[in-house]
Amino acid sequence: MRHIIYVFLATAVLMSACQKKVTDDIKPQDLLSSDVVFSTPQKIENAVLAGYDALQSPEFLSGRVLIYVDLLGEDIFDRTGYFTELPRFNLTSNSGIAYNVWTAGYFAIATANRNLAGIAANSSKLTTAKAKELTAECKFIRAVANFYLVNFFAQPYVYTADASHPGIPLITQGFTSNDPAANTPKSSVAAVYTAVITDLTDALADLPLEYTGTSNDAYHDKTRGTKASAASLLSRVYLYKGDYANAKKYASDVISGTYGAFSLNSTVDAAYTSNGGEYITDEGIWSIPNNVNDNPNTNNALPMHYYPTGRGDLAISPSYLSTTTNPYFAIDDKRRTLIITGTTSQTSSYKFTRKYTDITGRADWAPIIRYAEILLTYAEAQARLASGVDADAVAKLNLVRDRAKGLSPSYTVLSFANKDALIAAILGERRIELAFEGHRFWDIMRVKGTVTNKYDSDGTTILPAEPFGAKKNVFPIPQLEVDKSKGVLVQNDDY
């Protein structure tokens, strides 16, 4: 993530591929000798850190993909029309948005694959423990990239009973640039999820609980793969899969302290500051860091789009603010203090979030996994597994809600007529707590929901409802990729 400046060596190996097709991105040996990149233990570790740098791409986890997930939902609207047809589910096969996400995601995978091969070929230069740890980091990076890609470019896991519908290409090798075998067809969504789970499970075994011996251990704990971040992501993957037993298991392991101590911050806004100071707390599990010298540009950074004195493209929808369309968002909920009114003539009619405010340094971190999500994942999984209204699920829900609630009483088992009412409250809490962090649309799709009350760019017109399973809920495979594959890679339906 460019958080160590000398990762440029490994990054340079792959950088020239970033505007080519995914199969051209996988070229480990032909630009710079692996003998240089993997010549010392420090250089090997630097190469692995370049994988996080790839995830930090302004077109990927440092900003844009979080925005895209939320733009497809109903809680924000693109008041300036900057994101073209994306919020209307009307991208075309040559969409630059889809192309950039695809390229950034596969660039991260290419980096991870190259480093896995380099570590294996140069393991004698490392201790056994260090080789395992660095290998685990590569698998963690690859799993993250595959998970985001499959959710953008394929229908949700639950679209078919066995998830046999088309997913994305699974690239697991380092190919030379002209190898015909590098043209890879789509694997099923089930196969992609299996690969993600396998990588995360392998990573969980060998990732550290925490990093030691670095110049800033706390920073590395929150920005590199750890046992906690791997277990947390596994809980999310299983939740999307509808495997609630495993979603609960991995969330429970994090909550119980198996992988370190985590807790909610005392206030609702303590997780959101520039420079990462408050991310290095017990609530932060894994984030993508930015700083004044290393951040997305003014057209990609989270604060530039979300904050009114930046570009201010993304306004909060009336659907999110209303207690009619967002019934769990009480008028005295403390999270309403995170909502502000624009101060210029162009923005004074709109509401914005102050989760990301640093438009000068663009140093706001991208929050990928917070402890609040893990509590809500556990609550939902436990509620779905129980036969009735489950007290444990209610208790976990209260941990998140009570931090933010005003005068409303805490929930009890008697607050809910049945388990479905409890699940609805948990999903409502996820909508509020995780708003503007890249969750909403995928949360709707994984429960086979419909996007309703979605506003167009004028903030007044209601767009047609977007149901589960609609063809354009998924991004198009970049047409350039389809054409270059000579029929191996098939375009998504209706593109």
Coordinates of C-alpha atoms in Angstrom, one line a residue:
M1 CA 0.0 0.0 0.0
R2 CA 3.0 2.2 -0.6
H3 CA 3.2 2.5 3.2
I4 CA 6.9 1.5 2.8
I5 CA 8.5 3.4 0.0
Y6 CA 10.8 0.7 -1.2
V7 CA 8.1 -1.5 -2.5
F8 CA 8.6 0.1 -5.9
L9 CA 10.8 -2.7 -7.1
A10 CA 8.0 -5.3 -7.2
T11 CA 5.4 -2.8 -8.3
A12 CA 7.5 -1.8 -11.2
V13 CA 7.6 -5.4 -12.4
L14 CA 3.9 -5.4 -13.0
M15 CA 3.1 -1.7 -13.6
S16 CA 3.4 -1.9 -17.4
A17 CA 0.6 -4.5 -17.4
C18 CA -2.0 -2.4 -15.7
Q19 CA -3.7 -1.2 -18.9
K20 CA -3.8 -4.7 -20.6
K21 CA -6.1 -7.6 -20.3
V22 CA -6.0 -9.7 -17.1
T23 CA -4.2 -12.5 -18.9
D24 CA -1.4 -10.1 -19.8
D25 CA -1.2 -8.9 -16.3
I26 CA 0.3 -12.2 -15.2
K27 CA 3.9 -11.9 -16.2
P28 CA 6.3 -12.7 -13.4
Q29 CA 9.6 -13.2 -15.1
D30 CA 9.7 -11.3 -18.3
L31 CA 10.2 -7.7 -17.1
L32 CA 12.7 -7.9 -14.3
S33 CA 14.7 -10.9 -13.1
S34 CA 13.2 -12.5 -10.1
D35 CA 16.7 -12.9 -8.9
V36 CA 16.7 -9.2 -8.1
V37 CA 13.2 -8.9 -6.6
F38 CA 13.6 -11.9 -4.4
S39 CA 17.3 -11.7 -3.7
T40 CA 17.2 -10.9 0.1
P41 CA 14.7 -11.5 2.9
Q42 CA 13.9 -7.7 3.0
K43 CA 13.3 -7.5 -0.7
I44 CA 11.0 -10.5 -0.6
E45 CA 9.0 -8.9 2.1
N46 CA 8.9 -5.6 0.1
A47 CA 7.5 -7.5 -2.8
V48 CA 4.7 -8.9 -0.6
L49 CA 3.9 -5.4 0.6
A50 CA 3.5 -4.4 -3.0
G51 CA 0.4 -6.6 -3.0
Y52 CA -1.3 -4.3 -0.4
D53 CA -0.2 -1.4 -2.6
A54 CA -2.2 -3.0 -5.4
L55 CA -5.3 -3.3 -3.2
Q56 CA -4.8 0.4 -2.4
S57 CA -5.4 1.4 -6.0
P58 CA -7.7 4.4 -6.3
E59 CA -9.8 2.3 -8.6
F60 CA -10.1 -0.5 -6.0
L61 CA -10.2 -0.6 -2.2
S62 CA -8.8 2.9 -1.5
G63 CA -12.0 4.4 -2.6
R64 CA -13.9 3.6 -5.8
V65 CA -15.2 0.1 -5.2
L66 CA -16.7 1.2 -1.9
I67 CA -18.5 4.0 -3.7
Y68 CA -19.7 1.8 -6.5
V69 CA -21.3 -0.7 -4.0
D70 CA -23.2 2.2 -2.3
L71 CA -24.1 3.9 -5.6
L72 CA -26.0 0.8 -6.6
G73 CA -28.0 1.0 -3.4
E74 CA -30.5 3.6 -2.4
D75 CA -28.7 5.5 0.4
I76 CA -26.8 8.0 -1.7
F77 CA -27.3 9.6 -5.1
D78 CA -24.9 11.0 -7.6
R79 CA -26.1 14.6 -7.6
T80 CA -23.6 15.8 -10.3
G81 CA -23.9 12.8 -12.7
Y82 CA -20.2 12.1 -12.4
F83 CA -20.6 8.4 -12.3
T84 CA -22.6 8.3 -15.6
E85 CA -25.1 5.4 -15.9
L86 CA -23.8 3.3 -13.0
P87 CA -26.5 4.3 -10.4
R88 CA -29.2 3.6 -13.1
F89 CA -27.9 0.1 -13.7
N90 CA -27.1 1.0 -17.3
L91 CA -23.4 0.5 -17.9
T92 CA -22.2 -0.5 -21.3
S93 CA -19.7 -3.2 -22.3
N94 CA -17.0 -0.6 -22.8
S95 CA -17.6 1.1 -19.5
G96 CA -14.4 2.7 -18.0
I97 CA -15.8 2.0 -14.5
A98 CA -16.0 -1.7 -15.1
Y99 CA -12.6 -1.8 -16.9
N100 CA -10.8 0.0 -14.1
V101 CA -12.2 -2.3 -11.4
W102 CA -11.4 -5.4 -13.4
T103 CA -7.9 -4.2 -14.1
A104 CA -7.1 -3.1 -10.6
G105 CA -8.5 -6.4 -9.1
Y106 CA -6.5 -8.6 -11.4
F107 CA -3.4 -6.5 -11.0
A108 CA -3.6 -7.3 -7.2
I109 CA -4.1 -11.0 -8.0
A110 CA -1.2 -10.9 -10.4
T111 CA 1.0 -9.4 -7.8
A112 CA 0.0 -12.0 -5.2
N113 CA 0.6 -14.9 -7.7
R114 CA 4.0 -13.6 -8.7
N115 CA 5.0 -13.3 -5.1
L116 CA 3.8 -16.7 -4.2
A117 CA 5.9 -18.2 -6.9
G118 CA 8.9 -16.0 -5.9
I119 CA 8.6 -17.0 -2.2
A120 CA 8.4 -20.7 -3.1
A121 CA 11.5 -20.4 -5.4
N122 CA 13.5 -18.5 -2.8
S123 CA 12.3 -20.0 0.5
S124 CA 15.9 -21.0 1.4
K125 CA 16.5 -17.2 2.0
L126 CA 13.8 -17.1 4.6
T127 CA 13.1 -18.9 7.9
T128 CA 10.4 -21.4 7.6
A129 CA 8.1 -19.3 9.8
K130 CA 8.7 -16.1 7.7
A131 CA 8.1 -18.0 4.5
K132 CA 4.8 -19.2 5.8
E133 CA 3.8 -15.8 7.0
L134 CA 4.6 -14.0 3.7
T135 CA 2.8 -16.8 1.8
A136 CA -0.2 -16.3 4.0
E137 CA -0.2 -12.5 3.2
C138 CA -0.2 -13.2 -0.5
K139 CA -3.1 -15.6 -0.2
F140 CA -5.0 -13.0 1.9
I141 CA -4.5 -10.4 -0.7
R142 CA -5.6 -12.7 -3.5
A143 CA -8.7 -13.7 -1.6
V144 CA -9.7 -10.1 -1.0
A145 CA -9.3 -9.3 -4.7
N146 CA -11.2 -12.3 -5.9
F147 CA -14.0 -11.7 -3.4
Y148 CA -14.6 -8.1 -4.6
L149 CA -14.3 -9.1 -8.2
V150 CA -16.8 -11.9 -8.1
N151 CA -19.3 -9.7 -6.4
F152 CA -19.0 -7.0 -9.0
F153 CA -18.9 -9.2 -12.1
A154 CA -21.2 -12.1 -11.2
Q155 CA -24.6 -12.6 -9.6
P156 CA -24.6 -13.3 -5.9
Y157 CA -23.8 -16.7 -4.5
V158 CA -27.5 -17.4 -3.8
Y159 CA -28.6 -16.6 -7.4
T160 CA -28.7 -20.4 -8.1
A161 CA -29.2 -23.2 -5.6
D162 CA -25.6 -24.5 -5.9
A163 CA -23.9 -21.2 -7.2
S164 CA -23.1 -22.9 -10.4
H165 CA -23.8 -19.8 -12.4
P166 CA -20.8 -18.0 -14.1
G167 CA -18.3 -16.2 -12.0
I168 CA -14.9 -14.8 -13.0
P169 CA -11.7 -16.3 -14.2
L170 CA -9.6 -17.8 -11.4
I171 CA -6.0 -17.0 -12.1
T172 CA -3.7 -18.9 -9.8
Q173 CA -0.5 -19.1 -11.7
G174 CA 2.2 -16.7 -12.9
F175 CA 2.1 -16.8 -16.7
T176 CA 4.5 -15.3 -19.2
S177 CA 2.9 -12.6 -21.3
N178 CA 2.4 -14.8 -24.4
D179 CA 1.4 -18.1 -22.8
P180 CA -1.8 -19.3 -24.5
A181 CA -2.8 -21.0 -21.3
A182 CA -3.2 -17.5 -19.7
N183 CA -6.6 -17.1 -21.5
T184 CA -8.9 -18.5 -18.8
P185 CA -12.7 -18.8 -19.0
K186 CA -15.0 -18.0 -16.1
S187 CA -15.2 -20.4 -13.2
S188 CA -18.5 -20.8 -11.4
V189 CA -19.3 -18.5 -8.5
A190 CA -19.1 -21.6 -6.3
A191 CA -15.6 -22.3 -7.4
V192 CA -14.5 -18.7 -6.8
Y193 CA -16.0 -18.8 -3.3
T194 CA -14.2 -22.1 -2.6
A195 CA -10.9 -20.5 -3.8
V196 CA -11.5 -17.5 -1.6
I197 CA -12.3 -19.6 1.4
T198 CA -9.3 -21.9 0.8
D199 CA -7.0 -18.9 0.6
L200 CA -8.4 -17.3 3.7
T201 CA -8.3 -20.5 5.7
D202 CA -4.7 -21.2 4.7
A203 CA -3.8 -17.6 5.5
L204 CA -5.6 -17.8 8.9
A205 CA -3.3 -20.6 9.9
D206 CA 0.0 -18.7 9.2
L207 CA -0.8 -15.0 9.5
P208 CA 0.4 -13.4 12.7
L209 CA -1.8 -12.3 15.5
E210 CA 0.2 -9.0 15.4
Y211 CA 3.3 -7.7 13.8
T212 CA 6.5 -7.2 15.8
G213 CA 9.8 -5.7 15.0
T214 CA 8.6 -3.1 12.5
S215 CA 9.0 0.7 12.8
N216 CA 5.3 0.9 13.6
D217 CA 3.8 -2.3 14.7
A218 CA 0.3 -0.9 15.4
Y219 CA 0.1 0.4 11.8
H220 CA 1.0 -2.9 10.3
D221 CA -1.5 -4.7 12.6
K222 CA -4.4 -2.7 11.0
T223 CA -3.2 -2.6 7.4
R224 CA -1.7 -6.0 6.7
G225 CA -3.3 -9.4 7.0
T226 CA -3.6 -10.8 10.5
K227 CA -5.5 -13.7 11.9
A228 CA -8.3 -11.4 12.9
S229 CA -8.7 -9.8 9.5
A230 CA -8.7 -13.3 7.8
A231 CA -11.3 -14.6 10.2
S232 CA -13.4 -11.5 9.9
L233 CA -13.4 -11.7 6.1
L234 CA -14.2 -15.4 6.3
S235 CA -17.3 -14.5 8.4
R236 CA -18.4 -12.0 5.7
V237 CA -17.8 -14.5 2.9
Y238 CA -19.8 -17.2 4.6
L239 CA -22.6 -14.7 5.3
Y240 CA -22.8 -13.8 1.6
K241 CA -22.8 -17.6 0.9
G242 CA -25.7 -18.1 3.3
D243 CA -23.6 -20.5 5.4
Y244 CA -24.7 -19.0 8.7
A245 CA -23.0 -21.6 10.9
N246 CA -19.6 -20.8 9.6
A247 CA -20.4 -17.0 9.5
K248 CA -21.2 -17.3 13.2
K249 CA -18.1 -19.4 14.0
Y250 CA -15.6 -17.0 12.5
A251 CA -17.3 -13.9 13.9
S252 CA -17.5 -15.7 17.3
D253 CA -13.7 -16.3 17.2
V254 CA -13.1 -12.6 16.7
I255 CA -15.6 -11.6 19.4
S256 CA -14.2 -14.1 21.9
G257 CA -10.7 -12.7 21.7
T258 CA -9.2 -15.7 19.9
Y259 CA -7.3 -13.4 17.6
G260 CA -6.8 -10.4 19.8
A261 CA -8.8 -7.8 21.7
F262 CA -11.4 -5.8 19.8
S263 CA -14.2 -3.6 21.0
L264 CA -16.3 -0.7 19.9
N265 CA -15.1 2.8 20.3
S266 CA -17.0 4.9 22.8
T267 CA -18.5 7.3 20.3
V268 CA -20.0 6.8 16.9
D269 CA -17.5 9.1 15.1
A270 CA -14.2 7.9 16.7
A271 CA -13.5 5.6 13.8
Y272 CA -13.4 8.3 11.2
T273 CA -10.4 10.6 11.2
S274 CA -7.8 11.4 8.6
N275 CA -4.2 10.0 9.0
G276 CA -5.5 6.8 10.5
G277 CA -5.0 7.8 14.1
E278 CA -8.4 6.5 15.2
Y279 CA -8.3 3.4 13.0
I280 CA -5.5 2.1 15.2
T281 CA -8.0 1.4 17.9
D282 CA -9.7 -1.7 19.1
E283 CA -12.6 -1.2 16.7
G284 CA -10.5 -1.2 13.6
I285 CA -9.7 -4.7 12.2
W286 CA -8.4 -4.0 8.7
S287 CA -8.3 -0.8 6.7
I288 CA -6.7 0.6 3.6
P289 CA -4.5 3.5 4.7
N290 CA -3.9 6.8 3.0
N291 CA -1.7 9.7 4.0
V292 CA -0.9 13.1 2.7
N293 CA 1.9 11.8 0.5
D294 CA 0.1 8.6 -0.6
N295 CA -3.6 8.9 -1.5
P296 CA -6.1 8.6 -4.3
N297 CA -6.3 11.6 -6.6
T298 CA -9.0 14.3 -6.4
N299 CA -11.3 12.3 -8.7
N300 CA -11.1 9.0 -6.7
A301 CA -10.6 9.8 -3.0
L302 CA -13.5 9.1 -0.6
P303 CA -13.5 12.6 0.9
M304 CA -13.5 14.3 -2.5
H305 CA -16.7 12.5 -3.5
Y306 CA -18.5 12.4 -0.1
Y307 CA -17.6 15.7 1.5
P308 CA -19.4 18.8 0.4
T309 CA -16.3 21.0 0.2
G310 CA -14.6 18.5 -2.1
R311 CA -16.3 17.5 -5.3
G312 CA -19.4 16.7 -3.2
D313 CA -20.8 14.4 -5.8
L314 CA -22.4 11.9 -3.4
A315 CA -25.4 13.3 -1.4
I316 CA -27.3 11.3 1.2
S317 CA -30.6 10.1 -0.2
P318 CA -33.9 11.1 1.5
S319 CA -34.5 7.3 1.6
Y320 CA -31.7 7.0 4.1
L321 CA -32.8 10.0 6.2
S322 CA -36.5 9.1 6.4
T323 CA -37.8 7.1 9.3
T324 CA -40.5 5.8 6.9
T325 CA -38.1 4.3 4.4
N326 CA -35.3 3.6 7.0
P327 CA -37.5 2.8 10.0
Y328 CA -34.6 1.8 12.4
F329 CA -32.9 5.1 12.0
A330 CA -34.4 7.0 15.0
I331 CA -34.5 10.8 14.9
D332 CA -32.3 11.0 18.0
D333 CA -29.8 8.3 16.8
K334 CA -26.4 9.7 17.4
R335 CA -25.2 8.6 14.0
R336 CA -27.3 11.5 12.6
T337 CA -24.5 13.7 13.9
L338 CA -22.4 12.3 11.2
I339 CA -24.7 13.9 8.6
I340 CA -24.1 17.5 7.6
T341 CA -25.6 20.1 5.3
G342 CA -23.6 21.5 2.4
T343 CA -22.4 25.1 2.9
T344 CA -22.0 26.4 -0.7
S345 CA -24.7 27.6 -3.1
Q346 CA -24.2 24.3 -5.0
T347 CA -24.5 22.0 -2.0
S348 CA -26.7 23.8 0.6
S349 CA -29.8 21.9 -0.5
Y350 CA -28.1 18.5 0.2
K351 CA -27.0 16.3 3.1
F352 CA -23.6 14.7 3.2
T353 CA -21.6 12.3 5.4
R354 CA -18.7 13.4 7.5
K355 CA -17.1 10.0 7.7
Y356 CA -14.5 11.2 5.3
T357 CA -13.5 14.9 5.6
D358 CA -9.9 15.4 4.6
I359 CA -10.1 17.0 1.2
T360 CA -6.7 18.7 1.5
G361 CA -4.5 15.7 2.4
R362 CA -7.0 13.0 1.3
A363 CA -5.6 11.0 4.2
D364 CA -8.9 9.3 5.3
W365 CA -8.4 5.6 5.5
A366 CA -10.9 3.3 3.7
P367 CA -12.6 1.2 6.5
I368 CA -12.9 -2.3 5.1
I369 CA -13.6 -4.3 8.3
R370 CA -14.7 -2.9 11.6
Y371 CA -15.6 -4.7 14.8
A372 CA -19.2 -3.4 14.5
E373 CA -19.6 -5.4 11.3
I374 CA -18.4 -8.6 13.1
L375 CA -21.0 -8.1 15.9
L376 CA -23.8 -7.6 13.4
T377 CA -22.7 -10.6 11.4
Y378 CA -22.7 -12.8 14.5
A379 CA -26.1 -11.4 15.4
E380 CA -27.6 -12.1 12.0
A381 CA -26.1 -15.6 11.8
Q382 CA -27.2 -16.5 15.3
A383 CA -30.7 -15.1 14.6
R384 CA -31.1 -17.1 11.4
L385 CA -29.9 -20.3 13.1
A386 CA -32.2 -20.1 16.1
S387 CA -35.7 -21.4 16.1
G388 CA -37.1 -18.3 17.8
V389 CA -36.1 -14.9 18.9
D390 CA -32.6 -15.5 20.2
A391 CA -31.3 -13.6 23.3
D392 CA -27.7 -13.8 22.2
A393 CA -28.4 -12.3 18.8
V394 CA -30.4 -9.5 20.6
A395 CA -27.4 -8.9 22.9
K396 CA -25.0 -8.5 20.0
L397 CA -27.4 -6.2 18.2
N398 CA -27.7 -4.1 21.3
L399 CA -23.9 -3.6 21.5
V400 CA -23.9 -1.7 18.2
R401 CA -27.3 0.0 18.6
D402 CA -26.9 1.1 22.2
R403 CA -23.8 3.1 21.4
A404 CA -25.8 5.2 19.0
K405 CA -29.4 5.2 20.3
G406 CA -31.0 8.1 22.0
L407 CA -33.9 7.7 24.4
S408 CA -35.2 4.5 22.9
P409 CA -34.9 1.5 25.3
S410 CA -32.5 -1.3 24.5
Y411 CA -34.0 -4.3 22.7
T412 CA -35.2 -7.3 24.6
V413 CA -36.4 -10.7 23.3
L414 CA -39.9 -9.3 23.8
S415 CA -39.2 -6.5 21.4
F416 CA -39.6 -8.9 18.5
A417 CA -42.7 -10.8 17.4
N418 CA -40.6 -13.5 15.8
K419 CA -37.2 -14.3 14.4
D420 CA -37.9 -12.6 11.1
A421 CA -38.6 -9.3 12.9
L422 CA -35.2 -9.6 14.7
I423 CA -33.4 -10.3 11.4
A424 CA -35.1 -7.3 9.9
A425 CA -33.8 -5.2 12.8
I426 CA -30.3 -6.5 12.4
L427 CA -30.3 -5.8 8.6
G428 CA -31.7 -2.3 9.4
E429 CA -28.8 -1.8 11.8
R430 CA -26.3 -2.9 9.2
R431 CA -27.7 -0.3 6.8
I432 CA -27.2 2.5 9.3
E433 CA -24.0 1.5 11.0
L434 CA -22.1 0.5 7.8
A435 CA -23.5 3.2 5.6
F436 CA -21.1 4.8 3.1
E437 CA -18.5 2.0 3.6
G438 CA -19.3 -0.2 0.6
H439 CA -21.9 -2.7 2.0
R440 CA -25.5 -1.7 1.2
F441 CA -26.1 -3.1 -2.3
W442 CA -24.5 -6.4 -1.7
D443 CA -26.4 -6.7 1.6
I444 CA -29.6 -6.3 -0.4
M445 CA -28.6 -8.8 -3.0
R446 CA -27.4 -11.5 -0.7
V447 CA -30.9 -11.7 0.9
K448 CA -32.6 -11.6 -2.5
G449 CA -34.0 -8.1 -1.9
T450 CA -35.0 -5.3 -4.3
V451 CA -33.5 -1.8 -4.4
T452 CA -36.4 0.5 -3.9
N453 CA -36.8 4.3 -3.2
K454 CA -33.7 5.0 -5.1
Y455 CA -33.2 8.6 -6.2
D456 CA -31.9 9.8 -9.5
S457 CA -29.2 12.5 -9.7
D458 CA -31.7 15.3 -9.3
G459 CA -32.5 14.1 -5.8
T460 CA -36.2 14.1 -6.6
T461 CA -37.0 11.5 -9.3
I462 CA -37.4 7.9 -8.0
L463 CA -35.8 5.4 -10.3
P464 CA -37.5 2.1 -11.1
A465 CA -37.1 -0.7 -8.5
E466 CA -34.1 -3.0 -9.2
P467 CA -34.9 -6.6 -8.3
F468 CA -32.7 -9.4 -7.3
G469 CA -31.4 -11.2 -10.3
A470 CA -31.6 -8.4 -12.8
K471 CA -29.0 -8.8 -15.5
K472 CA -27.4 -5.4 -15.0
N473 CA -26.9 -5.8 -11.3
V474 CA -23.5 -7.1 -12.3
F475 CA -20.8 -5.2 -14.2
P476 CA -20.0 -6.0 -17.8
I477 CA -16.8 -7.9 -18.5
P478 CA -14.7 -5.2 -20.2
Q479 CA -15.3 -5.8 -23.9
L480 CA -11.6 -5.3 -24.6
E481 CA -11.0 -8.4 -22.5
V482 CA -13.6 -10.4 -24.3
D483 CA -12.3 -9.5 -27.7
K484 CA -8.7 -10.3 -26.8
S485 CA -9.6 -13.7 -25.4
K486 CA -10.8 -14.8 -28.8
G487 CA -14.0 -16.4 -27.4
V488 CA -12.5 -17.9 -24.2
L489 CA -14.0 -15.2 -22.0
V490 CA -17.8 -14.8 -22.4
Q491 CA -19.5 -11.5 -21.9
N492 CA -22.1 -11.2 -19.1
D493 CA -25.8 -11.4 -20.1
D494 CA -27.4 -8.3 -21.7
Y495 CA -24.1 -6.6 -22.5

